[in-house]
Amino acid sequence: MTSQMINAAASGTWKLGDRTVNRIGFGAMRLPQTGAALSADAVPRDRDQAIGVLRRAVELGVNHIDTAAFYFSALRSANELINRALAPYPDDLVIATKVGPGRDPSGRWMEHAGPGQLRGQVEENLRQLGRDHLDVVNLRIVGTDAIAERFGALAELREAGLIRHLGLSNIRPHHLAEAQAIAPVVCVQNMYGIGASREHAEFLDLCGEQGIAFVPFYSIAGTGRETGATAGDSPEVRAVARAHGVGEAQIRLAWTLHQGAHVLPIPGTGDLDHLAQNVAAGSLRLSEDELATLDSVTHETA
Ligand SMILES: NC(=O)c1ccc[n+]([C@@H]2O[C@H](COP(=O)([O-])OP(=O)(O)OC[C@H]3O[C@@H](n4cnc5c(N)ncnc54)[C@H](OP(=O)(O)O)[C@@H]3O)[C@@H](O)[C@H]2O)c1
């Protein structure tokens, strides 16, 4: 079967709260612009192209899309594109968003939201997505500060029915424990992929033991972060890719998927061919030897 036809169901499924999703999802951060994301001088992407990618993702079985109100360029916003492309939304589609960070209308970063500002950020997502509740809201934090007040504010919005499920992003294990004393956590969204440290791998395992989804970001981009995938991968990744006749990005995703049934990657792209390849990565099976080779890259570079 060519990669153009492989469905996201090939990656298996996971229950995110009460919603079942295919493990390969999609991250919307790349859609508002071409080139580096979240940059003030980003070039807005062609609207029809972005909408085409979102619709194709859903046709390919993707039913877990990650977004944020702060994903925008001068002329496009990820939430507006999702709304335009996919509303009325399919019943099985889970849209996860993030609150905490914020950008002013010109794109400049603002101070992170305090507990009193989170309701406004949730409502901003509701308006942009055209929904009356949000499936999953992640509290995205920086640093190691206590999160109880902010997570408590989101738990109240969950009680009020504005949010179905809560998650956390960019956190350490102690944040997870702190949040769980307040309300259930269905997912942790942290940076993860080949090259991740042992400490991060242990946190991924801890989430699995607790039945919490681990949603890795930058599984392809790695240290390229907002700028995107860098040209030239490690010899190990290249060799495994060659053996399977696929691209390095697919091997990065396949390795990530092999880290546990609770791992739900959300690769981002504005390219239809890359989208199909990323979905198809869910059907790749790596051998024990290949996994060990790729693990060695992980621990050498950690
Ligand atoms: N919670 C957080 O703090 C946080 C932070 C960052 C991101 N995120 C979320 O995580 C998602 C994933 O991050 P990301 O978008 O950077 O994803 P990524 O999948 O790690 O990397 C995307 C980069 O890889 C390229 N790419 C994608 N598929 C490819 C393929 N098959 N072959 C070659 N290159 C490929 C993309 O360029 P092309 O467009 O050319 O394909 C882009 O440069 C974001 O979209 C966002 O939703 C969350």
XYZ file of N, CA and C in Angstrom, residues 10-184:
525
model
N -3.932 2.763 11.512
C -2.825 1.793 11.512
C -1.889 2.008 12.703
N -1.950 3.181 13.329
C -1.081 3.458 14.479
C -1.681 2.939 15.782
N -2.912 2.409 15.711
C -3.586 1.951 16.932
C -4.373 3.094 17.560
N -5.075 2.787 18.638
C -5.919 3.807 19.266
C -5.576 3.960 20.750
N -6.036 5.069 21.305
C -5.858 5.339 22.738
C -7.091 6.093 23.224
N -7.471 5.835 24.460
C -8.643 6.524 25.010
C -8.188 7.766 25.773
N -8.507 8.905 25.212
C -8.164 10.191 25.819
C -9.401 10.622 26.603
N -9.380 10.383 27.915
C -10.621 10.585 28.670
C -11.657 9.598 28.158
N -12.825 10.128 27.758
C -13.869 9.233 27.237
C -13.858 9.179 25.706
N -12.809 9.741 25.066
C -12.774 9.828 23.605
C -11.662 8.952 23.040
N -12.005 8.112 22.075
C -11.000 7.245 21.464
C -10.385 7.953 20.256
N -9.052 8.018 20.235
C -8.372 8.661 19.098
C -7.356 7.707 18.480
N -7.106 7.896 17.196
C -5.988 7.192 16.564
C -4.691 7.814 17.076
N -3.686 6.971 17.241
C -2.492 7.448 17.943
C -1.729 8.512 17.165
N -1.707 8.433 15.861
C -1.059 9.513 15.098
C -2.051 10.655 14.952
N -1.674 11.806 15.488
C -2.525 12.985 15.383
C -1.874 14.029 14.485
N -2.264 15.276 14.684
C -1.752 16.364 13.846
C -1.611 17.621 14.698
N -0.484 18.310 14.559
C -0.266 19.579 15.255
C -0.462 20.734 14.291
N -1.240 21.733 14.693
C -1.631 22.812 13.777
C -0.682 24.014 13.791
N 0.388 23.933 14.561
C 1.278 25.092 14.712
C 1.905 25.554 13.397
N 2.120 24.608 12.473
C 2.807 24.952 11.205
C 1.876 25.609 10.192
N 0.557 25.543 10.423
C -0.382 25.943 9.376
C -0.498 27.442 9.119
N -0.443 28.308 10.137
C -0.680 29.737 9.852
C 0.403 30.392 9.002
N 1.575 29.770 8.910
C 2.677 30.417 8.185
C 3.554 29.360 7.530
N 4.361 29.828 6.586
C 5.420 28.978 6.060
C 6.671 29.326 6.866
N 7.630 28.444 6.904
C 8.862 28.742 7.647
C 8.631 28.679 9.145
N 9.502 29.360 9.881
C 9.486 29.261 11.347
C 8.137 29.687 11.924
N 7.682 28.899 12.919
C 6.419 29.218 13.581
C 6.645 30.274 14.661
N 5.571 30.959 15.032
C 5.555 31.867 16.187
C 6.526 33.030 16.046
N 6.872 33.363 14.807
C 7.804 34.467 14.629
C 7.026 35.669 14.111
N 7.392 36.864 14.593
C 6.632 38.073 14.266
C 6.656 38.361 12.764
N 7.717 37.944 12.056
C 7.781 38.251 10.621
C 7.444 37.023 9.758
N 6.664 36.088 10.321
C 6.304 34.875 9.583
C 5.468 35.223 8.347
N 5.667 34.454 7.287
C 4.919 34.674 6.047
C 3.643 33.831 6.093
N 2.464 34.482 6.031
C 1.215 33.716 6.125
C 1.116 32.660 5.029
N 0.615 31.485 5.399
C 0.455 30.391 4.432
C -0.817 30.628 3.616
N -0.834 30.128 2.390
C -2.018 30.187 1.547
C -3.171 29.483 2.262
N -4.323 30.155 2.371
C -5.426 29.605 3.164
C -5.919 28.273 2.606
N -6.096 28.207 1.283
C -6.631 26.972 0.694
C -5.687 25.802 0.918
N -4.387 26.088 0.898
C -3.422 25.011 1.120
C -3.546 24.480 2.547
N -3.625 25.407 3.498
C -3.733 24.997 4.908
C -5.031 24.215 5.133
N -6.105 24.702 4.539
C -7.401 24.027 4.700
C -7.341 22.635 4.057
N -6.661 22.558 2.914
C -6.514 21.266 2.232
C -5.770 20.253 3.092
N -4.748 20.707 3.794
C -3.981 19.800 4.670
C -4.873 19.293 5.805
N -5.628 20.181 6.413
C -6.500 19.761 7.526
C -7.558 18.760 7.048
N -8.167 19.041 5.903
C -9.223 18.128 5.412
C -8.634 16.775 5.040
N -7.458 16.812 4.446
C -6.809 15.542 4.067
C -6.437 14.745 5.326
N -5.983 15.450 6.365
C -5.629 14.757 7.616
C -6.835 13.975 8.129
N -7.983 14.616 8.125
C -9.191 13.938 8.620
C -9.574 12.790 7.688
N -9.431 13.002 6.382
C -9.717 11.895 5.430
C -8.810 10.697 5.699
N -7.589 11.000 6.132
C -6.628 9.919 6.410
C -6.822 9.328 7.805
N -7.866 9.727 8.481
C -8.198 9.097 9.765
C -7.683 9.831 10.987
N -7.023 10.973 10.779
C -6.549 11.731 11.948
C -7.771 12.283 12.699
N -7.853 11.992 13.983
C -8.982 12.513 14.772
C -8.520 13.108 16.110
N -7.242 13.521 16.139
C -6.691 14.209 17.314
C -5.842 15.353 16.783
N -6.341 16.578 16.930
C -5.642 17.758 16.402
C -5.272 18.673 17.560
N -4.006 19.068 17.583
C -3.523 19.976 18.621
C -3.460 21.403 18.075
N -3.898 22.355 18.875
C -3.890 23.739 18.427
C -3.667 24.683 19.615
N -3.731 25.977 19.363
C -3.651 26.989 20.418
C -4.080 28.315 19.810
N -4.667 29.182 20.634
C -5.069 30.512 20.130
C -3.838 31.337 19.772
N -2.678 30.979 20.372
C -1.465 31.765 20.082
C -0.712 31.249 18.853
N -1.327 30.305 18.110
C -0.746 29.889 16.825
C -1.371 30.758 15.738
N -0.713 31.871 15.433
C -1.215 32.710 14.347
C -0.088 33.488 13.692
N -0.338 33.887 12.440
C 0.558 34.795 11.731
C -0.269 36.042 11.438
N 0.276 36.965 10.672
C -0.439 38.223 10.435
C -1.846 37.977 9.876
N -1.999 36.974 9.015
C -3.287 36.799 8.334
C -4.005 35.485 8.624
N -3.395 34.583 9.319
C -4.023 33.262 9.545
C -3.918 32.886 11.002
N -4.953 32.186 11.471
C -4.867 31.629 12.818
C -5.196 30.142 12.723
N -4.473 29.333 13.487
C -4.698 27.886 13.417
C -6.155 27.556 13.746
N -6.697 28.199 14.774
C -8.075 27.892 15.161
C -9.071 28.272 14.069
N -8.840 29.426 13.436
C -9.747 29.852 12.360
C -9.672 28.869 11.196
N -8.462 28.403 10.889
C -8.292 27.452 9.778
C -9.003 26.126 10.095
N -8.861 25.671 11.343
C -9.513 24.418 11.748
C -11.029 24.565 11.625
N -11.535 25.695 12.101
C -12.977 25.951 12.033
C -13.437 25.953 10.574
N -12.724 26.714 9.736
C -13.099 26.845 8.327
C -13.024 25.494 7.602
N -11.995 24.723 7.933
C -11.778 23.460 7.201
C -12.714 22.350 7.664
N -13.011 22.309 8.950
C -13.596 21.072 9.500
C -14.979 21.212 10.108
N -15.446 22.435 10.384
C -16.798 22.569 10.963
C -17.836 22.367 9.849
N -18.978 21.744 10.121
C -19.333 21.093 11.382
C -18.417 19.897 11.653
N -17.905 19.834 12.867
C -16.861 18.877 13.193
C -17.364 17.434 13.230
N -16.544 16.493 12.703
C -16.921 15.081 12.811
C -17.043 14.690 14.293
N -17.964 13.770 14.580
C -18.208 13.382 15.984
C -16.969 12.834 16.666
N -16.111 12.155 15.884
C -14.971 11.493 16.538
C -13.742 12.402 16.656
N -13.860 13.651 16.209
C -12.679 14.536 16.224
C -12.451 15.127 17.619
N -11.231 14.981 18.108
C -10.844 15.564 19.394
C -9.876 16.713 19.104
N -10.271 17.908 19.505
C -9.396 19.077 19.334
C -8.845 19.437 20.714
N -7.521 19.422 20.804
C -6.864 19.763 22.072
C -6.219 21.132 21.905
N -6.409 21.998 22.896
C -5.779 23.310 22.818
C -4.954 23.567 24.080
N -4.238 24.669 24.053
C -3.355 24.985 25.184
C -3.644 26.393 25.667
N -3.607 26.595 26.958
C -3.730 27.942 27.513
C -2.561 28.186 28.455
N -2.373 29.436 28.782
C -1.230 29.842 29.614
C -0.472 30.929 28.859
N 0.253 30.561 27.782
C 0.939 31.588 26.999
C -0.080 32.436 26.232
N 0.328 33.632 25.863
C -0.535 34.482 25.055
C 0.293 35.450 24.249
N -0.248 35.849 23.093
C 0.426 36.858 22.262
C -0.549 38.004 22.040
N -0.052 39.232 22.013
C -0.959 40.340 21.756
C -1.294 40.336 20.265
N -2.253 41.204 19.830
C -2.700 41.121 18.426
C -1.565 41.288 17.414
N -0.477 41.943 17.809
C 0.624 42.109 16.858
C 1.562 40.904 16.865
N 1.301 39.942 17.757
C 2.108 38.719 17.768
C 3.168 38.704 18.842
N 3.292 39.797 19.596
C 4.301 39.819 20.673
C 3.857 38.962 21.848
N 4.794 38.223 22.443
C 4.453 37.392 23.596
C 4.101 38.260 24.786
N 3.098 37.835 25.520
C 2.704 38.546 26.735
C 3.069 37.670 27.928
N 2.896 38.227 29.108
C 3.129 37.414 30.304
C 2.129 36.263 30.321
N 2.516 35.115 30.851
C 1.588 33.994 30.919
C 0.356 34.363 31.749
N -0.764 33.767 31.397
C -2.018 34.062 32.093
C -1.968 33.571 33.538
N -2.492 34.383 34.426
C -2.688 33.960 35.811
C -4.046 33.274 35.913
N -4.400 32.784 37.105
C -5.654 32.048 37.260
C -6.865 32.838 36.764
N -6.874 34.154 36.993
C -8.031 34.967 36.627
C -8.154 35.201 35.124
N -7.087 34.938 34.396
C -7.125 35.215 32.940
C -7.386 33.968 32.111
N -7.387 32.817 32.760
C -7.505 31.576 31.979
C -8.889 31.415 31.364
N -9.928 31.886 32.064
C -11.273 31.766 31.495
C -11.345 32.511 30.159
N -10.732 33.706 30.124
C -10.722 34.480 28.881
C -10.021 33.725 27.762
N -8.934 33.046 28.101
C -8.208 32.276 27.065
C -9.035 31.076 26.589
N -9.732 30.443 27.517
C -10.599 29.316 27.127
C -11.704 29.837 26.204
N -12.298 30.970 26.566
C -13.390 31.522 25.750
C -12.885 31.965 24.373
N -11.646 32.449 24.328
C -11.060 32.841 23.033
C -10.994 31.615 22.104
N -10.558 30.479 22.661
C -10.511 29.239 21.868
C -11.910 28.805 21.441
N -12.874 28.926 22.345
C -14.256 28.538 22.018
C -14.772 29.372 20.845
N -14.540 30.678 20.909
C -15.019 31.573 19.841
C -14.363 31.231 18.513
N -13.038 31.070 18.549
C -12.308 30.859 17.293
C -12.654 29.511 16.664
N -12.834 28.504 17.517
C -13.135 27.169 16.991
C -14.632 27.007 16.717
N -15.443 27.924 17.232
C -16.883 27.834 17.013
C -17.509 26.687 17.783
N -17.071 26.494 19.018
C -17.609 25.398 19.825
C -18.185 25.960 21.124
N -18.980 25.139 21.811
C -19.451 25.591 23.125
C -18.770 24.832 24.262
N -17.913 23.890 23.914
C -17.021 23.295 24.914
C -15.741 22.869 24.196
N -14.663 22.718 24.968
C -13.384 22.278 24.395
C -13.121 20.847 24.848
N -12.674 19.987 23.908
C -12.472 18.566 24.237
C -11.355 18.394 25.270
N -10.192 19.005 24.990
C -9.035 18.887 25.884
C -8.366 20.252 25.986
N -8.102 20.695 27.200
C -7.341 21.935 27.403
C -6.105 21.602 28.230
N -4.946 21.915 27.671
C -3.677 21.731 28.376
C -3.253 23.049 29.005
N -2.877 22.990 30.273
C -2.232 24.154 30.883
C -0.758 24.073 30.509
N -0.296 25.050 29.694
C 1.090 25.052 29.231
C 1.855 26.005 30.143
N 2.912 25.481 30.744
C 3.637 26.302 31.715
C 5.094 26.488 31.300
N 5.770 27.377 31.989
C 7.234 27.451 31.903
C 7.763 27.376 33.329
N 8.939 26.832 33.498
C 9.566 26.824 34.814
C 9.021 25.755 35.739
N 9.334 25.912 36.999
C 9.011 24.862 37.959
C 8.022 25.335 39.018
N 7.436 26.509 38.804
C 6.538 27.071 39.826
C 5.314 26.201 40.081
N 4.693 26.425 41.239
C 3.458 25.717 41.578
C 2.369 26.056 40.555
N 1.526 25.082 40.272
C 0.489 25.297 39.256
C -0.916 25.182 39.837
N -1.001 24.915 41.157
C -2.300 24.576 41.751
C -3.375 25.629 41.468
N -3.028 26.894 41.587
C -4.064 27.926 41.401
C -4.570 27.952 39.961
N -3.614 27.877 39.023
C -4.012 27.916 37.608
C -4.777 26.650 37.215
N -4.282 25.511 37.672
C -4.975 24.272 37.320
C -6.354 24.228 37.994
N -6.408 24.777 39.203
C -7.695 24.852 39.915
C -8.706 25.699 39.131
N -8.213 26.786 38.533
C -9.114 27.649 37.750
C -9.659 26.873 36.547
N -8.808 26.071 35.920
C -9.271 25.265 34.775
C -10.222 24.165 35.239
N -9.938 23.602 36.421
C -10.828 22.549 36.947
C -12.235 23.109 37.157
N -12.314 24.371 37.561
C -13.645 24.999 37.732
C -14.351 25.133 36.381
N -13.597 25.467 35.351
C -14.202 25.588 34.016
C -14.639 24.215 33.496
N -13.926 23.197 33.929
C -14.322 21.825 33.574
C -15.646 21.485 34.271
N -15.707 21.828 35.535
C -16.954 21.593 36.294
C -18.117 22.341 35.631
N -17.822 23.537 35.109
C -18.869 24.367 34.495
C -19.240 23.877 33.093
N -18.524 22.864 32.575
C -18.875 22.278 31.275
C -18.219 22.938 30.084
N -17.308 23.895 30.320
C -16.631 24.535 29.174
C -15.511 23.663 28.636
N -15.024 22.770 29.488
C -13.895 21.904 29.128
C -14.283 20.465 29.455
N -13.973 19.542 28.521
C -14.296 18.133 28.788
C -13.166 17.459 29.582
N -11.907 17.679 29.137
C -10.781 17.015 29.796
C -9.598 17.973 29.942
N -8.795 17.724 30.985
C -7.639 18.591 31.245
C -6.320 17.867 31.017
N -5.339 18.625 30.557
C -3.981 18.109 30.404
C -2.989 19.157 30.862
N -1.715 18.805 30.756
C -0.631 19.696 31.187
C 0.453 19.668 30.126
N 1.161 20.766 29.980
C 2.216 20.795 28.968
C 3.479 21.467 29.480
N 4.611 20.888 29.046
C 5.943 21.387 29.407
C 6.177 21.252 30.913
N 5.799 20.128 31.455
C 5.834 19.966 32.920
C 6.847 18.928 33.374
N 7.068 18.913 34.675
C 7.895 17.908 35.353
C 6.945 17.010 36.156
N 7.453 15.852 36.592
C 6.575 14.921 37.323
C 5.887 15.536 38.549
N 6.560 16.452 39.246
C 5.913 16.996 40.454
C 4.691 17.843 40.106
N 4.688 18.437 38.904
C 3.503 19.199 38.486
C 2.319 18.268 38.276
N 2.623 17.093 37.717
C 1.543 16.133 37.460
C 0.867 15.742 38.774
N 1.695 15.423 39.772
C 1.145 15.023 41.067
C 0.341 16.178 41.683
N 0.851 17.382 41.534
C 0.163 18.549 42.096
C -1.220 18.727 41.444
N -1.257 18.561 40.134
C -2.524 18.733 39.409
C -3.511 17.607 39.724
N -2.996 16.387 39.831
C -3.893 15.248 40.056
C -4.619 15.334 41.397
N -4.055 16.086 42.335
C -4.742 16.267 43.620
C -5.959 17.182 43.446
N -6.046 17.840 42.285
C -7.125 18.814 42.055
C -8.190 18.264 41.095
N -7.737 17.652 39.999
C -8.680 17.124 38.993
C -7.945 16.092 38.134
N -8.697 15.209 37.455
C -8.036 14.205 36.607
C -7.255 14.856 35.455
